[in-house]
mmCIF file of C-alpha atoms in Angstrom:
data_model
loop_
_atom_site.group_PDB
_atom_site.id
_atom_site.type_symbol
_atom_site.label_atom_id
_atom_site.label_comp_id
_atom_site.label_asym_id
_atom_site.label_seq_id
_atom_site.Cartn_x
_atom_site.Cartn_y
_atom_site.Cartn_z
ATOM 1 C CA MET A 1 105.117 83.343 -13.298
ATOM 2 C CA ILE A 2 105.861 80.998 -10.538
ATOM 3 C CA GLU A 3 103.673 83.061 -8.310
ATOM 4 C CA ASP A 4 100.849 82.621 -10.758
ATOM 5 C CA ASP A 5 101.231 78.867 -10.535
ATOM 6 C CA LYS A 6 101.067 79.032 -6.763
ATOM 7 C CA THR A 7 98.105 81.303 -6.653
ATOM 8 C CA PRO A 8 95.715 78.929 -8.442
ATOM 9 C CA VAL A 9 96.837 76.096 -6.227
ATOM 10 C CA ALA A 10 96.260 78.190 -3.170
ATOM 11 C CA ASP A 11 92.823 79.120 -4.498
ATOM 12 C CA ALA A 12 92.086 75.461 -5.134
ATOM 13 C CA GLU A 13 93.060 74.599 -1.599
ATOM 14 C CA ASP A 14 90.892 77.395 -0.229
ATOM 15 C CA SER A 15 87.949 76.265 -2.366
ATOM 16 C CA ALA A 16 88.469 72.649 -1.322
ATOM 17 C CA GLU A 17 88.315 73.703 2.297
ATOM 18 C CA ALA A 18 85.299 75.952 1.795
ATOM 19 C CA PRO A 19 82.856 73.214 0.730
ATOM 20 C CA ALA A 20 83.976 70.971 3.548
ATOM 21 C CA GLY A 21 83.403 73.798 6.015
ATOM 22 C CA ALA A 22 80.222 74.886 4.227
ATOM 23 C CA GLU A 23 78.434 71.505 4.435
ATOM 24 C CA PRO A 24 76.955 72.217 7.878
ATOM 25 C CA ASP A 25 75.971 75.699 6.642
ATOM 26 C CA ALA A 26 74.380 74.213 3.497
ATOM 27 C CA ALA A 27 72.469 71.654 5.554
ATOM 28 C CA ALA A 28 71.301 74.390 7.929
ATOM 29 C CA GLY A 29 70.357 76.579 4.965
ATOM 30 C CA PHE A 30 68.494 73.676 3.362
ATOM 31 C CA ALA A 31 66.595 73.022 6.601
ATOM 32 C CA ALA A 32 65.758 76.725 6.873
ATOM 33 C CA LEU A 33 64.491 76.721 3.281
ATOM 34 C CA GLU A 34 62.372 73.625 3.968
ATOM 35 C CA GLU A 35 60.925 75.325 7.049
ATOM 36 C CA GLU A 36 60.159 78.487 5.039
ATOM 37 C CA LEU A 37 58.551 76.355 2.341
ATOM 38 C CA ALA A 38 56.364 74.594 4.921
ATOM 39 C CA GLU A 39 55.362 77.965 6.410
ATOM 40 C CA ALA A 40 54.579 79.319 2.942
ATOM 41 C CA LYS A 41 52.464 76.250 2.153
ATOM 42 C CA GLN A 42 50.598 76.686 5.447
ATOM 43 C CA ALA A 43 50.032 80.390 4.714
ATOM 44 C CA VAL A 44 48.669 79.522 1.266
ATOM 45 C CA LEU A 45 46.295 76.952 2.786
ATOM 46 C CA TYR A 46 45.047 79.503 5.327
ATOM 47 C CA ALA A 47 44.589 82.094 2.567
ATOM 48 C CA GLN A 48 42.663 79.610 0.407
ATOM 49 C CA ALA A 49 40.453 78.685 3.355
ATOM 50 C CA GLU A 50 39.793 82.359 4.095
ATOM 51 C CA VAL A 51 38.903 83.046 0.448
ATOM 52 C CA LEU A 52 36.526 80.069 0.494
ATOM 53 C CA ASN A 53 34.903 81.336 3.721
ATOM 54 C CA VAL A 54 34.513 84.841 2.293
ATOM 55 C CA ARG A 55 32.986 83.417 -0.889
ATOM 56 C CA ARG A 56 30.528 81.261 1.074
ATOM 57 C CA ARG A 57 29.611 84.193 3.310
ATOM 58 C CA ALA A 58 29.045 86.440 0.281
ATOM 59 C CA GLU A 59 26.904 83.783 -1.423
ATOM 60 C CA LYS A 60 24.800 83.367 1.732
ATOM 61 C CA GLU A 61 24.379 87.124 2.104
ATOM 62 C CA ALA A 62 23.362 87.418 -1.551
ATOM 63 C CA ALA A 63 20.843 84.585 -1.159
ATOM 64 C CA ASP A 64 19.448 86.196 2.001
ATOM 65 C CA ALA A 65 19.217 89.536 0.227
ATOM 66 C CA ARG A 66 17.220 87.934 -2.586
ATOM 67 C CA THR A 67 15.019 85.982 -0.190
ATOM 68 C CA TYR A 68 14.299 88.791 2.255
ATOM 69 C CA ALA A 69 14.550 91.827 -0.044
ATOM 70 C CA ALA A 70 10.836 92.523 0.213
ATOM 71 C CA THR A 71 10.796 92.569 4.015
ATOM 72 C CA GLY A 72 10.417 96.344 4.355
ATOM 73 C CA PHE A 73 7.750 96.499 1.670
ATOM 74 C CA ALA A 74 5.952 93.499 3.187
ATOM 75 C CA ARG A 75 5.832 95.195 6.610
ATOM 76 C CA ASP A 76 4.328 98.281 5.010
ATOM 77 C CA ILE A 77 1.708 96.339 3.042
ATOM 78 C CA LEU A 78 0.572 94.421 6.156
ATOM 79 C CA SER A 79 -1.304 97.513 7.353
ATOM 80 C CA VAL A 80 -3.191 97.536 4.030
ATOM 81 C CA SER A 81 -4.140 93.908 4.604
ATOM 82 C CA ASP A 82 -5.228 94.679 8.179
ATOM 83 C CA ASN A 83 -7.391 97.593 7.058
ATOM 84 C CA LEU A 84 -8.959 95.505 4.296
ATOM 85 C CA ALA A 85 -9.816 92.747 6.789
ATOM 86 C CA ARG A 86 -11.255 95.297 9.247
ATOM 87 C CA GLY A 87 -13.362 96.807 6.459
ATOM 88 C CA LEU A 88 -14.760 93.415 5.505
ATOM 89 C CA ALA A 89 -15.474 92.535 9.136
ATOM 90 C CA ALA A 90 -17.344 95.823 9.611
ATOM 91 C CA ILE A 91 -19.891 95.069 6.877
ATOM 92 C CA PRO A 92 -23.086 93.831 8.573
ATOM 93 C CA ASP A 93 -24.701 90.627 7.276
ATOM 94 C CA ASP A 94 -27.872 92.409 6.167
ATOM 95 C CA LEU A 95 -25.811 94.703 3.895
ATOM 96 C CA ARG A 96 -23.907 91.735 2.471
ATOM 97 C CA SER A 97 -27.144 90.332 1.107
ATOM 98 C CA ASP A 98 -28.304 93.705 -0.269
ATOM 99 C CA ASP A 99 -28.136 93.646 -4.085
ATOM 100 C CA LYS A 100 -26.797 97.219 -4.201
ATOM 101 C CA ILE A 101 -23.784 96.428 -1.992
ATOM 102 C CA LYS A 102 -23.280 92.758 -2.951
ATOM 103 C CA GLY A 103 -20.948 93.597 -5.883
ATOM 104 C CA LEU A 104 -18.831 95.920 -3.730
ATOM 105 C CA VAL A 105 -18.467 93.286 -1.001
ATOM 106 C CA ALA A 106 -17.556 90.630 -3.594
ATOM 107 C CA GLY A 107 -14.901 92.966 -5.041
ATOM 108 C CA ILE A 108 -13.377 93.671 -1.623
ATOM 109 C CA GLU A 109 -13.354 89.950 -0.778
ATOM 110 C CA ALA A 110 -11.664 89.179 -4.123
ATOM 111 C CA THR A 111 -9.039 91.844 -3.378
ATOM 112 C CA ALA A 112 -8.404 90.281 0.043
ATOM 113 C CA ARG A 113 -8.018 86.822 -1.530
ATOM 114 C CA GLU A 114 -5.615 88.189 -4.153
ATOM 115 C CA LEU A 115 -3.544 89.908 -1.458
ATOM 116 C CA ASP A 116 -3.357 86.625 0.488
ATOM 117 C CA SER A 117 -2.300 84.851 -2.721
ATOM 118 C CA VAL A 118 0.485 87.391 -3.318
ATOM 119 C CA PHE A 119 1.651 86.955 0.276
ATOM 120 C CA GLN A 120 1.747 83.201 -0.184
ATOM 121 C CA ARG A 121 3.750 83.439 -3.434
ATOM 122 C CA HIS A 122 6.364 85.550 -1.664
ATOM 123 C CA GLY A 123 6.660 83.325 1.412
ATOM 124 C CA ILE A 124 4.610 85.550 3.729
ATOM 125 C CA SER A 125 2.376 83.552 6.036
ATOM 126 C CA LYS A 126 0.073 84.269 8.960
ATOM 127 C CA ILE A 127 1.104 83.130 12.409
ATOM 128 C CA VAL A 128 -1.439 80.834 14.035
ATOM 129 C CA ALA A 129 -2.003 82.194 17.506
ATOM 130 C CA MET A 130 -5.414 81.233 18.913
ATOM 131 C CA ASP A 131 -5.367 78.356 21.421
ATOM 132 C CA GLU A 132 -1.566 78.039 21.075
ATOM 133 C CA MET A 133 0.915 78.405 23.914
ATOM 134 C CA LEU A 134 2.599 81.808 24.036
ATOM 135 C CA ASP A 135 5.836 81.780 22.037
ATOM 136 C CA PRO A 136 7.803 84.986 22.673
ATOM 137 C CA ASN A 137 9.570 84.479 19.341
ATOM 138 C CA ARG A 138 6.267 84.806 17.458
ATOM 139 C CA HIS A 139 3.747 86.376 19.836
ATOM 140 C CA GLN A 140 3.680 89.560 21.883
ATOM 141 C CA ALA A 141 1.487 89.362 24.981
ATOM 142 C CA MET A 142 -0.487 92.575 25.445
ATOM 143 C CA PHE A 143 -2.584 91.572 28.466
ATOM 144 C CA GLU A 144 -3.534 88.623 30.647
ATOM 145 C CA VAL A 145 -7.029 87.187 31.029
ATOM 146 C CA PRO A 146 -7.846 85.346 34.259
ATOM 147 C CA THR A 147 -9.559 82.080 33.302
ATOM 148 C CA ALA A 148 -9.801 78.484 34.470
ATOM 149 C CA ASP A 149 -10.990 77.246 31.056
ATOM 150 C CA VAL A 150 -7.503 76.860 29.532
ATOM 151 C CA ALA A 151 -3.979 76.351 30.801
ATOM 152 C CA PRO A 152 -2.041 79.462 31.838
ATOM 153 C CA GLY A 153 0.089 80.786 28.974
ATOM 154 C CA THR A 154 -2.482 79.812 26.313
ATOM 155 C CA ILE A 155 -3.469 82.514 23.853
ATOM 156 C CA VAL A 156 -7.161 83.329 24.268
ATOM 157 C CA GLN A 157 -7.477 86.464 22.156
ATOM 158 C CA GLU A 158 -5.713 87.786 19.061
ATOM 159 C CA ILE A 159 -5.613 91.564 18.715
ATOM 160 C CA GLN A 160 -3.462 91.727 15.586
ATOM 161 C CA THR A 161 -2.393 88.929 13.245
ATOM 162 C CA GLY A 162 1.310 88.166 13.126
ATOM 163 C CA TYR A 163 3.254 87.268 9.986
ATOM 164 C CA MET A 164 6.379 85.361 9.033
ATOM 165 C CA ILE A 165 8.438 85.819 5.880
ATOM 166 C CA ARG A 166 9.790 82.346 5.213
ATOM 167 C CA ASP A 167 11.523 81.445 8.492
ATOM 168 C CA ARG A 168 11.873 84.991 9.870
ATOM 169 C CA LEU A 169 9.447 87.000 11.956
ATOM 170 C CA LEU A 170 7.914 89.842 9.980
ATOM 171 C CA ARG A 171 5.515 91.047 12.678
ATOM 172 C CA PRO A 172 4.612 89.380 15.982
ATOM 173 C CA ALA A 173 1.001 88.516 16.725
ATOM 174 C CA LEU A 174 -0.422 90.796 19.420
ATOM 175 C CA VAL A 175 -2.304 88.527 21.816
ATOM 176 C CA GLY A 176 -4.094 88.159 25.133
ATOM 177 C CA VAL A 177 -2.856 85.286 27.301
ATOM 178 C CA ALA A 178 -4.675 83.177 29.891
ATOM 179 C CA LYS A 179 -3.568 83.246 33.520
ATOM 180 C CA LYS A 180 -4.803 81.531 36.666
ATOM 181 C CA PRO A 181 -7.798 83.268 38.194
ATOM 182 C CA ASP A 182 -7.117 84.965 41.527
#
């Protein structure tokens, strides 16, 4: 039994020495834990920022999809508008005043106005080209016309009307551009 009395004392001495020797280890462990905590906080902040960026990007893409969803359809319907305008332009003035054709012409003109109204409601607008300076973002030059009447680079003829859908180009205007005469 004497040994038993010595053993707890020896254990007490060992345990008393262990904390004194462990203080630098505990401080180092505490510093390591603080560093890990700081890294974890930083990682959480980066993850939150990334989630916010992904959310914003997805919201913008969804808004763009809603805004520009009709782009393909709008491009297709532009040829209908072009053909309607060509048909109206081809009707001679003497036929326009003829009582037999007057109703047909009025119906075609009403259809053209309605089509323009639908375009306007959906943010589709004509590009103004005549007498403007060539803008390669909105106009496509098809040929040059030598003239001294206007400044070089000015649009003098419009072959095909261009269109925008809100702030994006739907179809460029096909134009003839002035150049210096030789």
